[in-house]
Amino acid sequence: QVQLVESGGGLVQAGGSLRLSCAVSGTILSFLSGKDMAWYRQAPGKQRELVAHMSTDGSTVYADSVKGRFTIFRDNAKNSVYLQMINLKPEDTAVYYCNTYPSLFSWGQGTQVTVSS
């Protein structure tokens, strides 16, 4: 059974940075190499939204709200996906999740990102 484990969240001030990590377990190594992967987030009272996704060929797409500030990257050998976030804003506050794109697997517990003004 595939498990997605997110980590790296925390409380930061506006303008700060965080790097989120997502480890995929319960499957063969190099699982990620054949999957488009993505980061999503869900803010309080809002629906889960797509933040960024990365195709198997390395191409990336970002939500307009995070363009130029967030970078998604992956390490297929480690079955891991990352999200580097800089210049964080209070509106980035949310629980962040990783999954395939589109989402195929059960959601992990996510990692909380809180940005104070």
Coordinates of N, CA, C and O in Angstrom, one line a residue:
Q1 N 0.8 -1.2 0.0 CA 0.0 0.0 0.0 C 0.9 1.2 0.0 O 1.8 1.4 0.8
V2 N 0.6 2.1 -0.9 CA 1.4 3.3 -1.1 C 1.1 4.3 0.1 O -0.1 4.5 0.3
Q3 N 2.1 4.8 0.7 CA 1.9 5.8 1.7 C 2.7 7.1 1.4 O 3.8 7.0 0.9
L4 N 2.1 8.2 1.6 CA 2.7 9.5 1.3 C 2.9 10.2 2.7 O 1.9 10.4 3.4
V5 N 4.1 10.6 3.0 CA 4.5 11.2 4.3 C 5.1 12.6 4.0 O 6.2 12.6 3.5
E6 N 4.4 13.6 4.4 CA 4.9 15.0 4.2 C 5.5 15.5 5.5 O 5.1 15.1 6.6
S7 N 6.5 16.3 5.3 CA 7.2 16.9 6.5 C 7.8 18.2 6.1 O 7.9 18.6 4.9
G8 N 8.3 19.0 7.1 CA 9.0 20.2 6.8 C 8.2 21.5 7.0 O 8.8 22.6 6.9
G9 N 7.0 21.3 7.4 CA 6.2 22.5 7.7 C 6.6 23.2 9.0 O 7.4 22.7 9.7
G10 N 6.0 24.3 9.2 CA 6.3 25.0 10.5 C 5.7 26.4 10.5 O 4.9 26.8 9.6
L11 N 6.1 27.2 11.5 CA 5.6 28.5 11.6 C 6.7 29.5 11.2 O 7.8 29.4 11.8
V12 N 6.5 30.3 10.3 CA 7.5 31.3 9.8 C 6.8 32.7 9.6 O 5.6 32.8 9.5
Q13 N 7.7 33.7 9.7 CA 7.2 35.0 9.4 C 7.1 35.3 7.9 O 7.7 34.6 7.1
A14 N 6.2 36.2 7.6 CA 6.1 36.6 6.2 C 7.5 36.9 5.6 O 8.3 37.6 6.3
G15 N 7.8 36.5 4.4 CA 9.1 36.7 3.8 C 10.0 35.5 4.0 O 11.1 35.5 3.4
G16 N 9.7 34.6 4.9 CA 10.5 33.5 5.2 C 10.5 32.4 4.2 O 9.7 32.5 3.2
S17 N 11.2 31.3 4.5 CA 11.3 30.2 3.6 C 11.1 28.9 4.3 O 11.4 28.8 5.5
L18 N 10.7 27.9 3.6 CA 10.5 26.5 4.1 C 10.8 25.6 2.9 O 10.5 25.9 1.8
R19 N 11.2 24.4 3.2 CA 11.3 23.3 2.2 C 10.5 22.1 2.7 O 10.8 21.6 3.8
L20 N 9.5 21.8 2.0 CA 8.7 20.6 2.3 C 9.2 19.4 1.6 O 9.8 19.5 0.5
S21 N 9.1 18.3 2.3 CA 9.5 17.0 1.7 C 8.3 16.0 1.7 O 7.5 16.1 2.6
C22 N 8.3 15.1 0.8 CA 7.3 14.1 0.7 C 8.0 12.8 0.3 O 8.7 12.7 -0.7
A23 N 7.9 11.8 1.2 CA 8.5 10.5 1.0 C 7.4 9.5 0.7 O 6.3 9.5 1.3
V24 N 7.6 8.8 -0.4 CA 6.6 7.8 -0.9 C 7.2 6.4 -0.5 O 8.3 6.1 -0.8
S25 N 6.4 5.7 0.3 CA 6.8 4.4 0.7 C 5.7 3.3 0.3 O 4.6 3.7 -0.1
G26 N 6.1 2.1 0.5 CA 5.1 1.0 0.2 C 5.1 0.6 -1.2 O 4.1 0.0 -1.7
T27 N 6.1 1.0 -2.0 CA 6.1 0.7 -3.4 C 7.6 0.5 -3.8 O 8.5 0.6 -3.0
I28 N 7.8 0.1 -5.1 CA 9.1 -0.2 -5.5 C 9.9 1.1 -5.6 O 9.3 2.2 -5.8
L29 N 11.2 1.0 -5.5 CA 12.0 2.2 -5.7 C 11.9 2.6 -7.1 O 11.5 1.9 -8.0
S30 N 12.0 3.9 -7.3 CA 11.9 4.6 -8.6 C 10.4 4.6 -9.0 O 10.1 4.8 -10.2
F31 N 9.5 4.5 -8.0 CA 8.1 4.6 -8.3 C 7.8 6.0 -8.9 O 7.0 6.1 -9.9
L32 N 8.5 7.0 -8.4 CA 8.2 8.3 -8.9 C 8.6 8.5 -10.3 O 8.0 9.4 -11.0
S33 N 9.5 7.8 -10.8 CA 10.0 8.1 -12.2 C 8.9 7.9 -13.2 O 9.0 8.5 -14.3
G34 N 7.9 7.2 -12.9 CA 6.8 7.0 -13.9 C 5.6 7.8 -13.6 O 4.5 7.5 -14.2
K35 N 5.6 8.7 -12.7 CA 4.4 9.4 -12.2 C 4.7 10.9 -12.3 O 5.7 11.4 -11.9
D36 N 3.6 11.6 -12.7 CA 3.6 13.0 -12.5 C 3.3 13.3 -11.0 O 2.3 12.7 -10.5
M37 N 4.0 14.1 -10.3 CA 3.8 14.4 -8.9 C 3.4 15.8 -8.7 O 3.7 16.7 -9.5
A38 N 2.8 16.0 -7.6 CA 2.3 17.4 -7.3 C 2.2 17.7 -5.8 O 2.2 16.8 -5.0
W39 N 2.2 19.0 -5.5 CA 1.9 19.4 -4.2 C 0.5 20.2 -4.2 O 0.2 20.9 -5.2
Y40 N -0.2 19.9 -3.2 CA -1.6 20.5 -3.0 C -1.6 21.2 -1.7 O -0.8 20.9 -0.8
R41 N -2.6 22.1 -1.4 CA -2.7 22.6 -0.1 C -4.2 22.9 0.2 O -5.0 23.1 -0.7
Q42 N -4.5 22.9 1.4 CA -5.9 23.2 1.9 C -5.8 24.2 3.0 O -5.3 23.8 4.1
A43 N -6.4 25.3 2.8 CA -6.5 26.3 3.8 C -7.7 26.2 4.6 O -8.7 25.5 4.1
P44 N -7.8 26.7 5.8 CA -9.0 26.5 6.6 C -10.3 27.0 5.9 O -10.3 28.1 5.4
G45 N -11.3 26.2 5.9 CA -12.5 26.6 5.2 C -12.5 26.6 3.7 O -13.5 27.1 3.1
K46 N -11.5 26.1 3.1 CA -11.4 26.1 1.7 C -11.1 24.7 1.1 O -10.7 23.8 1.9
Q47 N -11.4 24.6 -0.1 CA -11.1 23.3 -0.8 C -9.6 23.1 -1.0 O -8.9 24.1 -1.2
R48 N -9.2 21.9 -1.1 CA -7.8 21.6 -1.5 C -7.6 22.1 -2.9 O -8.4 21.9 -3.8
E49 N -6.4 22.7 -3.1 CA -6.1 23.2 -4.4 C -4.7 22.8 -4.8 O -3.8 22.4 -4.0
L50 N -4.5 22.7 -6.1 CA -3.2 22.3 -6.7 C -2.2 23.5 -6.6 O -2.6 24.6 -7.0
V51 N -1.0 23.3 -6.1 CA 0.0 24.3 -5.9 C 1.0 24.2 -7.1 O 1.3 25.2 -7.7
A52 N 1.5 23.0 -7.3 CA 2.5 22.8 -8.4 C 2.5 21.3 -8.7 O 2.2 20.5 -7.9
H53 N 2.8 21.1 -10.0 CA 3.0 19.7 -10.4 C 4.2 19.6 -11.3 O 4.6 20.5 -12.0
M54 N 4.8 18.4 -11.3 CA 6.0 18.1 -12.1 C 5.8 16.9 -12.9 O 5.5 15.8 -12.3
S55 N 6.0 16.9 -14.2 CA 5.8 15.8 -15.0 C 7.1 14.9 -15.0 O 8.1 15.3 -14.5
T56 N 7.0 13.7 -15.6 CA 8.1 12.8 -15.6 C 9.2 13.4 -16.4 O 10.4 13.0 -16.2
D57 N 8.9 14.3 -17.4 CA 10.0 14.8 -18.2 C 10.6 16.1 -17.6 O 11.5 16.7 -18.1
G58 N 10.2 16.4 -16.3 CA 10.8 17.5 -15.6 C 10.1 18.8 -15.8 O 10.4 19.8 -15.1
S59 N 9.1 18.9 -16.7 CA 8.4 20.2 -16.8 C 7.5 20.4 -15.6 O 7.0 19.5 -14.9
T60 N 7.3 21.7 -15.3 CA 6.6 22.1 -14.1 C 5.5 23.1 -14.4 O 5.6 23.9 -15.4
V61 N 4.5 23.1 -13.6 CA 3.4 24.0 -13.7 C 3.0 24.5 -12.3 O 3.0 23.7 -11.4
Y62 N 2.8 25.8 -12.1 CA 2.6 26.4 -10.8 C 1.2 27.2 -10.8 O 0.9 27.8 -11.8
A63 N 0.6 27.2 -9.7 CA -0.6 28.1 -9.5 C -0.1 29.5 -9.6 O 1.1 29.8 -9.2
D64 N -0.9 30.4 -10.2 CA -0.5 31.8 -10.3 C -0.1 32.4 -9.0 O 0.9 33.2 -9.0
S65 N -0.7 32.0 -8.0 CA -0.4 32.6 -6.7 C 1.0 32.3 -6.1 O 1.4 33.0 -5.2
V66 N 1.6 31.3 -6.6 CA 2.9 30.9 -6.1 C 4.1 31.0 -7.1 O 5.2 30.7 -6.8
K67 N 3.7 31.4 -8.3 CA 4.8 31.5 -9.4 C 5.9 32.4 -8.9 O 5.6 33.5 -8.4
G68 N 7.1 32.0 -9.2 CA 8.2 32.8 -8.8 C 8.7 32.6 -7.4 O 9.7 33.2 -7.0
R69 N 7.9 32.0 -6.6 CA 8.2 31.8 -5.1 C 8.4 30.4 -4.7 O 9.1 30.1 -3.8
F70 N 7.7 29.5 -5.4 CA 7.7 28.0 -5.1 C 8.4 27.3 -6.2 O 8.3 27.6 -7.4
T71 N 9.2 26.2 -5.8 CA 9.8 25.4 -6.8 C 9.6 23.9 -6.4 O 9.9 23.5 -5.2
I72 N 9.1 23.1 -7.3 CA 8.9 21.7 -7.0 C 10.0 21.0 -7.7 O 10.4 21.3 -8.8
F73 N 10.5 20.0 -7.0 CA 11.6 19.1 -7.6 C 11.5 17.8 -6.9 O 10.8 17.6 -5.9
R74 N 12.2 16.8 -7.6 CA 12.0 15.4 -7.2 C 13.3 14.7 -7.2 O 14.2 15.1 -7.9
D75 N 13.4 13.7 -6.4 CA 14.5 12.8 -6.4 C 14.0 11.4 -6.6 O 13.6 10.7 -5.6
N76 N 13.9 10.9 -7.8 CA 13.3 9.6 -8.1 C 14.0 8.5 -7.4 O 13.4 7.5 -7.0
A77 N 15.3 8.6 -7.3 CA 16.1 7.5 -6.6 C 15.7 7.4 -5.1 O 15.8 6.3 -4.6
K78 N 15.2 8.4 -4.6 CA 14.8 8.4 -3.2 C 13.3 8.3 -3.0 O 12.8 8.4 -1.9
N79 N 12.6 8.3 -4.1 CA 11.1 8.3 -4.1 C 10.6 9.5 -3.3 O 9.7 9.3 -2.4
S80 N 11.1 10.6 -3.6 CA 10.8 11.8 -2.8 C 10.5 13.0 -3.7 O 11.1 13.1 -4.8
V81 N 9.7 13.8 -3.2 CA 9.3 15.1 -3.9 C 9.4 16.2 -2.9 O 9.2 16.0 -1.7
Y82 N 9.8 17.4 -3.4 CA 10.1 18.5 -2.5 C 9.4 19.8 -3.0 O 9.1 19.9 -4.2
L83 N 9.2 20.7 -2.1 CA 8.6 22.0 -2.5 C 9.4 23.0 -1.7 O 9.3 23.1 -0.5
Q84 N 10.2 23.8 -2.5 CA 11.0 24.9 -1.9 C 10.1 26.1 -2.0 O 9.6 26.5 -3.0
M85 N 9.9 26.8 -0.8 CA 9.0 27.9 -0.8 C 9.8 29.1 -0.2 O 10.4 29.0 0.9
I86 N 9.8 30.2 -0.9 CA 10.5 31.4 -0.5 C 9.5 32.6 -0.5 O 8.4 32.5 -1.1
N87 N 9.9 33.6 0.2 CA 9.0 34.8 0.2 C 7.6 34.4 0.6 O 6.6 34.8 -0.1
L88 N 7.4 33.7 1.6 CA 6.1 33.2 2.1 C 5.2 34.3 2.5 O 5.7 35.3 3.1
K89 N 3.9 34.2 2.2 CA 2.9 35.2 2.6 C 1.9 34.6 3.5 O 1.7 33.3 3.5
P90 N 1.2 35.4 4.3 CA 0.2 34.8 5.2 C -0.9 34.0 4.4 O -1.4 33.0 5.0
E91 N -1.2 34.3 3.2 CA -2.1 33.6 2.4 C -1.6 32.2 2.0 O -2.4 31.4 1.4
D92 N -0.4 31.9 2.2 CA 0.2 30.6 2.0 C -0.1 29.6 3.1 O 0.2 28.4 3.0
T93 N -0.7 30.1 4.2 CA -1.0 29.3 5.4 C -2.0 28.2 5.0 O -3.1 28.5 4.4
A94 N -1.6 27.0 5.2 CA -2.4 25.8 4.8 C -1.8 24.5 5.2 O -0.6 24.6 5.7
V95 N -2.5 23.4 5.1 CA -1.9 22.1 5.2 C -1.5 21.7 3.8 O -2.3 21.8 2.9
Y96 N -0.2 21.3 3.6 CA 0.3 20.9 2.3 C 0.4 19.4 2.2 O 0.9 18.7 3.1
Y97 N 0.0 18.9 1.0 CA 0.0 17.5 0.8 C 0.7 17.3 -0.6 O 0.7 18.1 -1.5
C98 N 1.3 16.1 -0.7 CA 1.8 15.6 -2.0 C 0.9 14.4 -2.4 O 0.3 13.8 -1.7
N99 N 0.9 14.2 -3.7 CA 0.2 13.1 -4.3 C 0.6 13.1 -5.8 O 1.4 13.9 -6.3
T100 N 0.2 12.1 -6.5 CA 0.4 12.1 -7.9 C -0.5 13.2 -8.5 O -1.4 13.8 -7.9
Y101 N -0.3 13.4 -9.9 CA -1.1 14.4 -10.6 C -1.7 13.7 -11.8 O -0.9 13.3 -12.7
P102 N -3.0 13.5 -11.9 CA -4.0 13.8 -10.8 C -3.8 12.9 -9.6 O -3.0 11.9 -9.7
S103 N -4.4 13.2 -8.5 CA -4.2 12.4 -7.3 C -4.8 11.0 -7.5 O -6.0 10.8 -7.9
L104 N -4.0 10.0 -7.1 CA -4.4 8.6 -7.3 C -4.5 7.9 -5.9 O -5.2 6.9 -5.8
F105 N -3.7 8.4 -5.0 CA -3.6 7.6 -3.7 C -4.2 8.3 -2.6 O -4.6 9.5 -2.7
S106 N -4.4 7.6 -1.5 CA -5.0 8.1 -0.3 C -4.1 9.3 0.2 O -2.8 9.2 0.1
W107 N -4.7 10.3 0.7 CA -3.9 11.4 1.2 C -3.2 11.1 2.5 O -3.7 10.4 3.3
G108 N -2.0 11.7 2.6 CA -1.3 11.6 3.8 C -1.8 12.5 4.8 O -2.8 13.2 4.6
Q109 N -1.1 12.7 5.9 CA -1.5 13.6 7.0 C -1.2 15.1 6.7 O -1.8 16.0 7.3
G110 N -0.4 15.3 5.7 CA 0.0 16.6 5.3 C 0.9 17.3 6.3 O 1.3 16.7 7.4
T111 N 1.4 18.4 6.0 CA 2.3 19.2 6.9 C 1.8 20.6 7.0 O 1.5 21.2 5.9
Q112 N 1.7 21.1 8.2 CA 1.1 22.4 8.4 C 2.1 23.5 8.1 O 3.2 23.5 8.7
V113 N 1.7 24.5 7.3 CA 2.6 25.7 7.1 C 1.8 26.9 7.6 O 0.6 27.1 7.1
T114 N 2.3 27.6 8.5 CA 1.7 28.8 9.0 C 2.6 30.0 8.9 O 3.8 30.0 9.3
V115 N 2.1 31.0 8.2 CA 2.9 32.2 7.9 C 2.3 33.4 8.6 O 1.1 33.7 8.4
S116 N 3.0 34.0 9.5 CA 2.5 35.1 10.3 C 2.9 36.4 9.6 O 4.0 36.5 9.0
S117 N 2.0 37.4 9.8 CA 2.3 38.7 9.2 C 3.1 39.6 10.0 O 3.4 39.3 11.2

